[in-house]
Short mmCIF file of C-alpha atoms and ligand atoms in Angstrom, two decimals:
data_model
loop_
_atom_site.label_atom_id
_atom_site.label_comp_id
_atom_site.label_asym_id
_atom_site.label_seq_id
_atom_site.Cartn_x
_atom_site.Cartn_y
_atom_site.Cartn_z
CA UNK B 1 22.89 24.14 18.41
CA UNK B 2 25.72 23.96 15.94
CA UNK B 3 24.44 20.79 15.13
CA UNK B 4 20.91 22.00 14.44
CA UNK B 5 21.74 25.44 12.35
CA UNK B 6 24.03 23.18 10.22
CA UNK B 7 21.16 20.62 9.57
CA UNK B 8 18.54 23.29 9.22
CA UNK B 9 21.01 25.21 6.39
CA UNK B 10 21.59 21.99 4.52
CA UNK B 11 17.83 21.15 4.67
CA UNK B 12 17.31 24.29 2.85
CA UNK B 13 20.12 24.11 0.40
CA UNK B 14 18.75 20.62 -0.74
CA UNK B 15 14.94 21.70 -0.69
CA UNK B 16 15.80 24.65 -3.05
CA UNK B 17 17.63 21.71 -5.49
CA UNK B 18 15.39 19.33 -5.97
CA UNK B 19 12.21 21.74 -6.34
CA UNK B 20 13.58 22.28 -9.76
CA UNK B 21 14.14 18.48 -10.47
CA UNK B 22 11.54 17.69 -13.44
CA UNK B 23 7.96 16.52 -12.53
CA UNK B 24 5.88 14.88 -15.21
CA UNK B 25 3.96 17.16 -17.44
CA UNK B 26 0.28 16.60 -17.08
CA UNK B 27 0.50 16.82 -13.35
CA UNK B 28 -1.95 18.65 -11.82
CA UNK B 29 -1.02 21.39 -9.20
CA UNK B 30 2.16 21.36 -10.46
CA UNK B 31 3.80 23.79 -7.95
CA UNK B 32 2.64 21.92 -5.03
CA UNK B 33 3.65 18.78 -6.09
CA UNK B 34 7.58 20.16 -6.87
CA UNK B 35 7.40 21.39 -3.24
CA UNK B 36 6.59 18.10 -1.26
CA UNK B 37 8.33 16.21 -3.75
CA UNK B 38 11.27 18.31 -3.01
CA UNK B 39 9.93 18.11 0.99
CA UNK B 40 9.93 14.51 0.48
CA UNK B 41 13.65 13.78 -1.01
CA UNK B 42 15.29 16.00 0.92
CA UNK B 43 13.68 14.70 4.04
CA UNK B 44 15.01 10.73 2.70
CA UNK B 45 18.04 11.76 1.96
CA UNK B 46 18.87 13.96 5.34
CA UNK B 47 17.78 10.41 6.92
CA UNK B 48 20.06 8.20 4.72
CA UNK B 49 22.99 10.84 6.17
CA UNK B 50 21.72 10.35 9.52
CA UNK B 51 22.02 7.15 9.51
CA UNK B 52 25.39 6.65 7.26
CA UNK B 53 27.01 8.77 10.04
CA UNK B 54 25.32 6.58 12.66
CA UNK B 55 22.93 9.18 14.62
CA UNK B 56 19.47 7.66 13.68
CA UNK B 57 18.21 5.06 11.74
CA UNK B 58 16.27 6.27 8.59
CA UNK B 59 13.32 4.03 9.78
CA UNK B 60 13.61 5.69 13.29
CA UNK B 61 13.99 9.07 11.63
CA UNK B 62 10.58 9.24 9.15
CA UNK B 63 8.65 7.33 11.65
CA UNK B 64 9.30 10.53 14.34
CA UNK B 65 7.96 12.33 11.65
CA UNK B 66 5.14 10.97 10.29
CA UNK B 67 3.84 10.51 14.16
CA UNK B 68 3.75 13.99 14.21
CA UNK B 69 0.45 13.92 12.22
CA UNK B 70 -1.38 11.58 14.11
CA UNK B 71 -4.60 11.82 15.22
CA UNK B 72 -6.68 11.00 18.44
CA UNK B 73 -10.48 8.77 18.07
CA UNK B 74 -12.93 11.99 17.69
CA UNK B 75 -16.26 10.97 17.05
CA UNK B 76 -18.33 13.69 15.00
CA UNK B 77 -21.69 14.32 14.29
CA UNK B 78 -21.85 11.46 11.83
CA UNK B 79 -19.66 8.68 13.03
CA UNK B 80 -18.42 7.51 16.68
CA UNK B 81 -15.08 6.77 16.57
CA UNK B 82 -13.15 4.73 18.78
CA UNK B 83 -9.74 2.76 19.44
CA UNK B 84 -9.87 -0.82 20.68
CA UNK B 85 -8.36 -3.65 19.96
CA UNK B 86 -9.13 -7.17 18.00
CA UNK B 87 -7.35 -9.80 19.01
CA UNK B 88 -4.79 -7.67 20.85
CA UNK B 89 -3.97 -5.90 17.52
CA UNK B 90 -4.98 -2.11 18.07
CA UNK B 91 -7.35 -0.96 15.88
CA UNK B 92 -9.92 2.46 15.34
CA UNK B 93 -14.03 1.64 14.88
CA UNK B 94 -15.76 4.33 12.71
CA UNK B 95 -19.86 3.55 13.46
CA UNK B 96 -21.91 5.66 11.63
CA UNK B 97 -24.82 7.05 13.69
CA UNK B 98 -27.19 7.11 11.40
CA UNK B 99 -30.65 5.22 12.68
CA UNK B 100 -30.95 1.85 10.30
CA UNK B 101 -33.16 -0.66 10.42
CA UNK B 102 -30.85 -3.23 8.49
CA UNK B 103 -26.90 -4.50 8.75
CA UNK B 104 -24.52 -2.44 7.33
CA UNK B 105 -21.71 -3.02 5.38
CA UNK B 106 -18.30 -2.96 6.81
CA UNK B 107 -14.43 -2.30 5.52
CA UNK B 108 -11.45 -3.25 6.90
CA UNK B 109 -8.44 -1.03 6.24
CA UNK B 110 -4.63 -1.33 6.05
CA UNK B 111 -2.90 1.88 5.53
CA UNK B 112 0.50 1.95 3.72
CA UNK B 113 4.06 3.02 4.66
CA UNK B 114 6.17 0.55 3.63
CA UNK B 115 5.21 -1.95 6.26
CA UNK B 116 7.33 0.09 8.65
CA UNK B 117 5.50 3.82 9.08
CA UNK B 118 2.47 4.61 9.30
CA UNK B 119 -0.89 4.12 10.87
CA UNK B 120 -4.94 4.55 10.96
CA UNK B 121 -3.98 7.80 13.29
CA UNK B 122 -2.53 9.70 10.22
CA UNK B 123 -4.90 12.58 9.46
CA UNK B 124 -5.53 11.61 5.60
CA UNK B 125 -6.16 8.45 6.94
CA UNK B 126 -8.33 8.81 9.92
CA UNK B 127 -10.62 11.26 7.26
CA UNK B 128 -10.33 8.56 4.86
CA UNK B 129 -12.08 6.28 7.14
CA UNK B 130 -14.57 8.61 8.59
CA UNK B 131 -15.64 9.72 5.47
CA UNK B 132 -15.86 5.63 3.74
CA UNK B 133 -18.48 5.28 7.26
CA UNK B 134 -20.47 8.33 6.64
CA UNK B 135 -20.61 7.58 2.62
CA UNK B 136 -21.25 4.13 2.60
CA UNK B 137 -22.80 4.04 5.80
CA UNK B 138 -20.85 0.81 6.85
CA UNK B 139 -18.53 -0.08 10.05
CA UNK B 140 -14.89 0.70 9.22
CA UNK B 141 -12.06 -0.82 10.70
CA UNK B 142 -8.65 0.56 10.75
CA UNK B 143 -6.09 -1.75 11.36
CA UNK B 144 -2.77 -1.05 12.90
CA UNK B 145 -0.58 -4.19 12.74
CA UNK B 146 2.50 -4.39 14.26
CA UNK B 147 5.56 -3.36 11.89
CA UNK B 148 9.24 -3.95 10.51
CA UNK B 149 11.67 -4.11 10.95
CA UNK B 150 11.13 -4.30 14.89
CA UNK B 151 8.55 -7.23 13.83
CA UNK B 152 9.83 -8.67 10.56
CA UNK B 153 7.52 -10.49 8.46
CA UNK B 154 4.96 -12.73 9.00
CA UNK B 155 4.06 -10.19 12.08
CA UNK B 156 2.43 -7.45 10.18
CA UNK B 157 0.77 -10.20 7.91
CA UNK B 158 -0.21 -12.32 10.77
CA UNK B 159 -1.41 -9.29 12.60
CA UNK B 160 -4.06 -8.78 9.94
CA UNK B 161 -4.96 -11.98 9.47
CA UNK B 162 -5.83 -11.90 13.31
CA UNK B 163 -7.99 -8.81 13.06
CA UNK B 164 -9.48 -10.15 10.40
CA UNK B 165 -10.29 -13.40 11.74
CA UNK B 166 -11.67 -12.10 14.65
CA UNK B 167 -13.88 -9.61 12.92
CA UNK B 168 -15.44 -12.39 10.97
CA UNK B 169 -16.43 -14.10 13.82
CA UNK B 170 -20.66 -13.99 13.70
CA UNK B 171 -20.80 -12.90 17.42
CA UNK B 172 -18.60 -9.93 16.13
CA UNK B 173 -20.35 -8.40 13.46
CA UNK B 174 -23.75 -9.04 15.42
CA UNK B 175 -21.74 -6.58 17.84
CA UNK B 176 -21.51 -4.14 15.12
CA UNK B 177 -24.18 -5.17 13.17
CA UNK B 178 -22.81 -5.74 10.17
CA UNK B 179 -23.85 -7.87 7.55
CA UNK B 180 -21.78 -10.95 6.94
CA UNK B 181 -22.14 -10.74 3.09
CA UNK B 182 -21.22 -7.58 2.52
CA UNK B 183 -17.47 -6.82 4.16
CA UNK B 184 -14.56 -4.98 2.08
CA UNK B 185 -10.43 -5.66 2.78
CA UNK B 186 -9.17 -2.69 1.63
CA UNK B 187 -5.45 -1.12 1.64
CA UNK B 188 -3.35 1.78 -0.05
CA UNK B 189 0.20 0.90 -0.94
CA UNK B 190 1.50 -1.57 1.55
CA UNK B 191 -1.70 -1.86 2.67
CA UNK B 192 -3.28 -3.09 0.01
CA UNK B 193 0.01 -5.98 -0.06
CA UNK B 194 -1.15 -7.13 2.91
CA UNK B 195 -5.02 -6.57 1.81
CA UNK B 196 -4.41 -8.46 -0.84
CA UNK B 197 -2.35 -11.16 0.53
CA UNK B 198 -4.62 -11.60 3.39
CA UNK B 199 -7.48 -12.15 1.16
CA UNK B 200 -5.43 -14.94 -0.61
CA UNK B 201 -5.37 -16.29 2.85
CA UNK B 202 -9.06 -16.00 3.72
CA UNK B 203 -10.54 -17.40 0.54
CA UNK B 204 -8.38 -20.46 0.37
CA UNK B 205 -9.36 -21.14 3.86
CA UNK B 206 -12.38 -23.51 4.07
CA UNK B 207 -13.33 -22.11 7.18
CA UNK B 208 -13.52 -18.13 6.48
CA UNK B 209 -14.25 -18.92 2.11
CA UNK B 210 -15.99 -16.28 0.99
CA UNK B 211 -16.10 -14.39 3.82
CA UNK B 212 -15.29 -11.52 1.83
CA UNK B 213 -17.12 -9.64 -0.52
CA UNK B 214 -14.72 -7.94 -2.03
CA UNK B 215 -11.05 -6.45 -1.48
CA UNK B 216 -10.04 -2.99 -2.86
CA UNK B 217 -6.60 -2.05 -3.60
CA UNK B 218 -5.25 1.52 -3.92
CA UNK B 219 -2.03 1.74 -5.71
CA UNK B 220 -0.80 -1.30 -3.85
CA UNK B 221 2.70 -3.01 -4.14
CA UNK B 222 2.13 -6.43 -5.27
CA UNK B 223 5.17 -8.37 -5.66
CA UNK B 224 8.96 -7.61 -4.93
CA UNK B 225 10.23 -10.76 -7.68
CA UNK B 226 10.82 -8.86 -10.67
CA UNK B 227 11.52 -4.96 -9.06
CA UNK B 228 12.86 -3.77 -12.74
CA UNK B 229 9.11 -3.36 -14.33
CA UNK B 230 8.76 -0.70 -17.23
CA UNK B 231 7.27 1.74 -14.07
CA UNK B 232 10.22 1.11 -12.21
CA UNK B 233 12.25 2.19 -14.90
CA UNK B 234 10.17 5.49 -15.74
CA UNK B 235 9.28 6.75 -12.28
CA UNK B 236 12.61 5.52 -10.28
CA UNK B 237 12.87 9.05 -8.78
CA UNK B 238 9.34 9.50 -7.88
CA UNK B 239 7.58 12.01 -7.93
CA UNK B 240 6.62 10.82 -4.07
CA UNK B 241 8.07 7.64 -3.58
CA UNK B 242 11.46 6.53 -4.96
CA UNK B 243 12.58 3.00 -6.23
CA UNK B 244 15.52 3.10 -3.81
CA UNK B 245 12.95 4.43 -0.78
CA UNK B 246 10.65 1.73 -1.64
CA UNK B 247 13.43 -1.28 -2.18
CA UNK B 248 14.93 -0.22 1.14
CA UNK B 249 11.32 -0.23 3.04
CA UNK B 250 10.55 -3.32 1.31
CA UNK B 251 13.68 -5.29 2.33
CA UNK B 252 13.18 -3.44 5.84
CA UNK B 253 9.79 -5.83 6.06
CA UNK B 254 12.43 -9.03 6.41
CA UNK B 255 16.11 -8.17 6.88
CA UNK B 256 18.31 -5.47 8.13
CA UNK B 257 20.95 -7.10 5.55
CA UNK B 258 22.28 -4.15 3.65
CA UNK B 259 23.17 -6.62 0.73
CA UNK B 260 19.19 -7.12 -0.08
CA UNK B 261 18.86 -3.72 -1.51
CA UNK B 262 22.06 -4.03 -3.35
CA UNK B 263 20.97 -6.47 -4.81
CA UNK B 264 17.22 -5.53 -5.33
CA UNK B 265 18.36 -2.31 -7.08
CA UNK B 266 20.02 -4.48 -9.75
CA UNK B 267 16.91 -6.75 -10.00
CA UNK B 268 19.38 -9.67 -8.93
CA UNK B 269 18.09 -10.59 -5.63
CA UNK B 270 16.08 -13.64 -6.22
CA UNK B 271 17.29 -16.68 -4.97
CA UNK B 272 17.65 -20.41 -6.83
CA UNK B 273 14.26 -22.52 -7.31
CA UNK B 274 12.37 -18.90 -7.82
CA UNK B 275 12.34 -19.08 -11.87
CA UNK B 276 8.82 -20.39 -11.89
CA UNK B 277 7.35 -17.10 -10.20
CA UNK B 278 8.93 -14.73 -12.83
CA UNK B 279 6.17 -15.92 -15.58
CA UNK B 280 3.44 -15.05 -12.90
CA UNK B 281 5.11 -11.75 -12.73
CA UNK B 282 6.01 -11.88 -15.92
CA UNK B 283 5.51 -8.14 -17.52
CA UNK B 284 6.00 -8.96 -21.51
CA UNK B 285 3.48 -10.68 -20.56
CA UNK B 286 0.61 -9.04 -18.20
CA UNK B 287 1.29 -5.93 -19.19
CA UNK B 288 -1.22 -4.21 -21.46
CA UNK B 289 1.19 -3.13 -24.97
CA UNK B 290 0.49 0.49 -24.07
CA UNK B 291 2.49 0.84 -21.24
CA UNK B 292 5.60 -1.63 -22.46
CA UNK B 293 6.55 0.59 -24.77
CA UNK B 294 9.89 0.87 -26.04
CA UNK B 295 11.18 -1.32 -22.38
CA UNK B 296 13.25 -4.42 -23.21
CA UNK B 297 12.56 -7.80 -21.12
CA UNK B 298 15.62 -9.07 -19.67
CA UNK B 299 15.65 -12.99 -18.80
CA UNK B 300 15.93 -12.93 -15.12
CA UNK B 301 19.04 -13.33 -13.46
CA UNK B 302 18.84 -15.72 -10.09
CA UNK B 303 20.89 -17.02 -7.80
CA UNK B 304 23.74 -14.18 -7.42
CA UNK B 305 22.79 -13.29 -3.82
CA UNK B 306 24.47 -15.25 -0.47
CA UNK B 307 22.77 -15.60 1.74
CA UNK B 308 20.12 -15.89 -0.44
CA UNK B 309 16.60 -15.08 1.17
CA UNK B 310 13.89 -18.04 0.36
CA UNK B 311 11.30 -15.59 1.78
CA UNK B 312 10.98 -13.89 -1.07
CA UNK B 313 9.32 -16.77 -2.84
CA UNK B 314 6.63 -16.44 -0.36
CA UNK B 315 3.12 -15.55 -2.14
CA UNK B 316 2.15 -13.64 1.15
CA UNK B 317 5.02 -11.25 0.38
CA UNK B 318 4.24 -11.23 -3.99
CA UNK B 319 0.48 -11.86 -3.77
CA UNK B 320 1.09 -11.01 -7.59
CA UNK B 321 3.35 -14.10 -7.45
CA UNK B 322 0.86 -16.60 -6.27
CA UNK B 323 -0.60 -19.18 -8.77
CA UNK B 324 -4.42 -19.20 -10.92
CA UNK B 325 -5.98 -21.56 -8.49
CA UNK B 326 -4.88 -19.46 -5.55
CA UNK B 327 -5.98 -16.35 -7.64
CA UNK B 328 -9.46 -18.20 -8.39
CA UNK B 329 -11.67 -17.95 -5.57
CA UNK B 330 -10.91 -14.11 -4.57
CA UNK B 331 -14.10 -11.69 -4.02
CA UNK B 332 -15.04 -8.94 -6.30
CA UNK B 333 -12.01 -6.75 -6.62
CA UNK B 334 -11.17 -3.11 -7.41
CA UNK B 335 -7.67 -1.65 -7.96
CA UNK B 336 -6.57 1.96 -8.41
CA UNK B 337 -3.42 2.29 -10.25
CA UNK B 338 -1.63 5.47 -10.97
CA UNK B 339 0.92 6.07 -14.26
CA UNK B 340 3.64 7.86 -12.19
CA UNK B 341 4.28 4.90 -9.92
CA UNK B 342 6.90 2.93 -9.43
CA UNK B 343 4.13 -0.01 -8.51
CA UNK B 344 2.05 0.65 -10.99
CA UNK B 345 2.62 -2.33 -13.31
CA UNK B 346 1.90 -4.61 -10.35
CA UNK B 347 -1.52 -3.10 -9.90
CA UNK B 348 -2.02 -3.69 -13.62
CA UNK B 349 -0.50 -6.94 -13.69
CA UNK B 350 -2.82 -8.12 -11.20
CA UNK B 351 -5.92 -6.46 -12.79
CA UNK B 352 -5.46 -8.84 -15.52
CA UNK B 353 -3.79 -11.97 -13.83
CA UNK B 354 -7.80 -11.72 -12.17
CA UNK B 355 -9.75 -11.45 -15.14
CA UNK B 356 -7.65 -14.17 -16.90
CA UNK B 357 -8.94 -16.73 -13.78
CA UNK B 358 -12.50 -15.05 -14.11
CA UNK B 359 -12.22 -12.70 -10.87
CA UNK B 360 -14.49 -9.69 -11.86
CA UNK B 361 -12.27 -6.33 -11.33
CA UNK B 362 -12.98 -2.76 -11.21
CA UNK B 363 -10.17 -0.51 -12.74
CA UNK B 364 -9.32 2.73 -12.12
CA UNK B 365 -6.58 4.31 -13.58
CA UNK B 366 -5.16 8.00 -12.85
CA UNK B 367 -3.69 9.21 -15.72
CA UNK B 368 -2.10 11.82 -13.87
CA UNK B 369 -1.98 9.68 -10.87
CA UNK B 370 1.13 9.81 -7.76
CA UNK B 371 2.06 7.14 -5.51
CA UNK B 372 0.99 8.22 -2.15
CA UNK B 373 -1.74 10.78 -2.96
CA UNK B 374 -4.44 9.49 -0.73
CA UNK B 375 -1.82 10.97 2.40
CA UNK B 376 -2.26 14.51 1.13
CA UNK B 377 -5.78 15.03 1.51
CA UNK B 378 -5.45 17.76 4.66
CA UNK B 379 -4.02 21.15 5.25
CA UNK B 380 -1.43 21.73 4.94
CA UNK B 381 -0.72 19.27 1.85
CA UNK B 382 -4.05 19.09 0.25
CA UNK B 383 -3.56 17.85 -3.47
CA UNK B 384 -7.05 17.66 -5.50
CA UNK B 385 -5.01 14.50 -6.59
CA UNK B 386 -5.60 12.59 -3.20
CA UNK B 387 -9.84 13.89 -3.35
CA UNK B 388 -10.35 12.76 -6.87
CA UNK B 389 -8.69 9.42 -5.63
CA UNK B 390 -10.85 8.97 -2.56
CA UNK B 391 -13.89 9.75 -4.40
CA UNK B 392 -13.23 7.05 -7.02
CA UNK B 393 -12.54 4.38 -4.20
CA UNK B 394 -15.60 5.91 -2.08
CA UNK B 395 -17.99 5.24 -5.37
CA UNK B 396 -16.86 1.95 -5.68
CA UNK B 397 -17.60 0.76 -2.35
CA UNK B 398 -21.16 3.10 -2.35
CA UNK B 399 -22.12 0.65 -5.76
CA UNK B 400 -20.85 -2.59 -4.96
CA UNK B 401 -20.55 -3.15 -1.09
C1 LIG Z 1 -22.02 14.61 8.19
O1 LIG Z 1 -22.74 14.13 7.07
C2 LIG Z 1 -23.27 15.15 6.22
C3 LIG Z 1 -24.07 14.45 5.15
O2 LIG Z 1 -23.34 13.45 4.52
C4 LIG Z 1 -22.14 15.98 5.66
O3 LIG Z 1 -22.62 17.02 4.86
C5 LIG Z 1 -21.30 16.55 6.82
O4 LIG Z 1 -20.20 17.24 6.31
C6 LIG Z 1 -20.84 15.42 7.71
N1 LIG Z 1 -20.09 15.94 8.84
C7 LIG Z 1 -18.80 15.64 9.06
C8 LIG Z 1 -18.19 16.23 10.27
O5 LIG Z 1 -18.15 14.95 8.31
C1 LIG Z 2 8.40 -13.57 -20.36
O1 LIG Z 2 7.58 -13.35 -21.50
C2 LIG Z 2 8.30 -13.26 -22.70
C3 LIG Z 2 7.32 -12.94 -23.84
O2 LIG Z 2 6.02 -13.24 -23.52
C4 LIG Z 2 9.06 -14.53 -22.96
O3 LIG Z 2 9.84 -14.39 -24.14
C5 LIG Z 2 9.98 -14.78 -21.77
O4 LIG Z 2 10.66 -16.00 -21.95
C6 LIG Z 2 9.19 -14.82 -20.49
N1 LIG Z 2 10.11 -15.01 -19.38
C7 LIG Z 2 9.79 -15.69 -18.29
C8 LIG Z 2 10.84 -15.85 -17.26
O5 LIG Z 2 8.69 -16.17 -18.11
C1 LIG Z 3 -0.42 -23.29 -6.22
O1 LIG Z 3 0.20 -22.87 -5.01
C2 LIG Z 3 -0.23 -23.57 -3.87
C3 LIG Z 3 0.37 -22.90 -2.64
O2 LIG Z 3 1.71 -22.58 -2.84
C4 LIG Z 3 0.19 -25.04 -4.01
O3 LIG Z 3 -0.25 -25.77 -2.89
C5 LIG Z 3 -0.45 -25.61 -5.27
O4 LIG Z 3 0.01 -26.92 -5.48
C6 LIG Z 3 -0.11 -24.74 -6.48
N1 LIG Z 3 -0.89 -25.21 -7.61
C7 LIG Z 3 -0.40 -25.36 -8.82
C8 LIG Z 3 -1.34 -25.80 -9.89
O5 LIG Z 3 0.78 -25.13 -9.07
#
């Protein structure tokens, strides 16, 4: 009990600090954002404590809570929804009802969370999905890969590229019927990592080329080389997500090595033989001149790390890191990048990586755009932030699937 009260009172104390930590000024709903922001950090940091005195892990922590929002398959009037698995990797069906003479489209989906929360059973989610089958009247497929750190990468990769595999199969989408020329990998955050990585995958592979229409990315993290980008540097406490939250949920996705996110938080982390990837991910220059502004390139420093970890050379970890003539052959492509992200340069680093190997891209940027929005589009945390960005990534699919 003692325990508790003393938890609850510090919970409070911290909540009532960081709601008056500055938020950016053109953010919309200002008041609501302060509060989950301040929700947000004090619920990291009373898991950091947790774990520092050895109660809970922080992964362990967050994951009890985010599980509280999950929801069960509830088909409505529009769409039946159901779990199942693929390939042993569990995942939710959204068919619409609608009568229709012809295939539909269909969209695979990777939700976010660091490659260690999360799921297609989080409300925002699950509504996300219901309302992308309804809209676009295609099959959707939420995808719940296994995660880190209990399976470390290539699981959560490999667990995709299962699903997807499977799905692809012609007997499959008969099932559904769903038309093999018009299917979607799509992902927010992490998600769109592995969405994007996976479709590296798939359209290099003779077998399954062009297989995919197109991939859509929302807000995704695209490479963890070069982790001191001008958005790193403006947005390293948030609003949302953190630079330290993300480096340690990142490094979670390989190692429980504490030195990782040392090092990662100095941008000294990469190991010998990785110089070549820091001009793919090379901000001075990807980066459109408005958003460099007055930020300094620093020659990368490698090498400094022991053990060192060659795993982070691996282009299904940086899909941003992966060279033109694996970037050539990928589908139609639309990213949604928001200005107060720590990840957004990566989204707009790849946006231009594509065009420069003649990928066609769709752009959206939110000018007054948060990491993570898409998850607060429900009572009780219902941003018009997270609508506006599920209607842009709705449209898209409704015009080019
Ligand atoms: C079903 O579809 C109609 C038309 O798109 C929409 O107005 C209605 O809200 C949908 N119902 C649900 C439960 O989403
Ligand atoms: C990055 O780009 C800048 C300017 O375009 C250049 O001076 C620098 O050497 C590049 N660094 C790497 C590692 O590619
Ligand atoms: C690009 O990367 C792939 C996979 O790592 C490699 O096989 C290929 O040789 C590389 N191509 C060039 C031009 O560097």
């Amino acid at each position: 009990m003692g325990y508790k009260a003393l938890c609850f009172g510090l919970t409070c104390i911290l909540c009532a600090f960081y709601i008056f930590t500055p938020i950016p000024e053109n953010i919309e709903e200002p008041w609501k954002v302060r509060i989950m922001d301040a929700a947000i950090k004090t619920t990291s940091l009373v898991a950091t404590i947790l774990e520092k005195i050895g109660l809970k892990r922080l992964e362990d922590f967050l994951a009890i809570l985010v599980k509280l929002d999950y929801t069960q398959p509830i088909s409505d009037e529009n769409v039946t929804v159901m779990d199942t698995t693929f390939s042993d990797i569990p995942v939710r069906l959204y068919l619409p009802k609608r009568k229709r003479e012809s295939q539909r489209p269909a969209v695979i989906f990777i939700h976010g969370g660091g490659f260690v929360l999360g799921s297609y059973k989080h409300t925002p989610l699950d509504l996300l999905n219901r309302w992308t089958a309804n809209k676009v009247d295609a099959v959707v497929v939420g995808v719940d890969p296994r995660l880190a750190p209990e399976y470390p990468f290539p699981v959560p990769y490999e667990d995709v590229v299962s699903v997807v595999k499977y799905f692809l199969h012609d007997k499959i989408l008969a099932k559904y019927g769903v038309d093999p020329n018009r299917i979607c990998i799509s992902g927010d955050s992490s998600g769109g990592a592995l969405a994007a990585g996976v479709a590296q995958l798939i359209q290099n592979d003779p077998e399954f080329k062009n297989k995919l229409k197109a991939q859509a990315l929302i807000y995704p993290g695209l490479q963890l080389v070069d982790v001191s980008m001008p958005s790193h540097r403006e947005n390293e406490h948030g609003p949302f997500l953190s630079r330290k939250l993300a480096i340690k949920l990142a490094c979670l996705y390989f190692t429980r090595d504490k030195a990782l996110p040392q090092a990662m938080m100095k941008n000294q982390h990469m190991p010998y033989g990785s110089m070549h990837l820091f001009k793919l991910v090379n901000w001075s220059t990807f980066l459109p001149e408005k958003y460099k502004k007055n930020h300094v390139y620093t020659e990368p420093i490698i090498g400094k790390l022991n053990p060192s970890y060659s795993i982070l050379l691996d282009s299904r970890l940086s899909p941003l890191a992966a060279n033109d003539s694996q970037l050539r052959n990928l589908p139609l492509t639309y990213i949604l990048t928001c200005k107060h992200d720590i990840l957004r340069d990566d989204g707009l680093m790849y946006v231009l990586r594509l065009q420069n190997v003649g990928v066609k891209v769709s752009h959206d940027h939110m000018e007054d755009g948060i990491h993570g929005a898409l998850s607060f589009m429900a009572a009780p945390v219902y941003l018009k932030l997270g609508i506006r960005i599920k209607d842009k990534y709705i449209n898209w699919l409704e015009e080019n699937l």
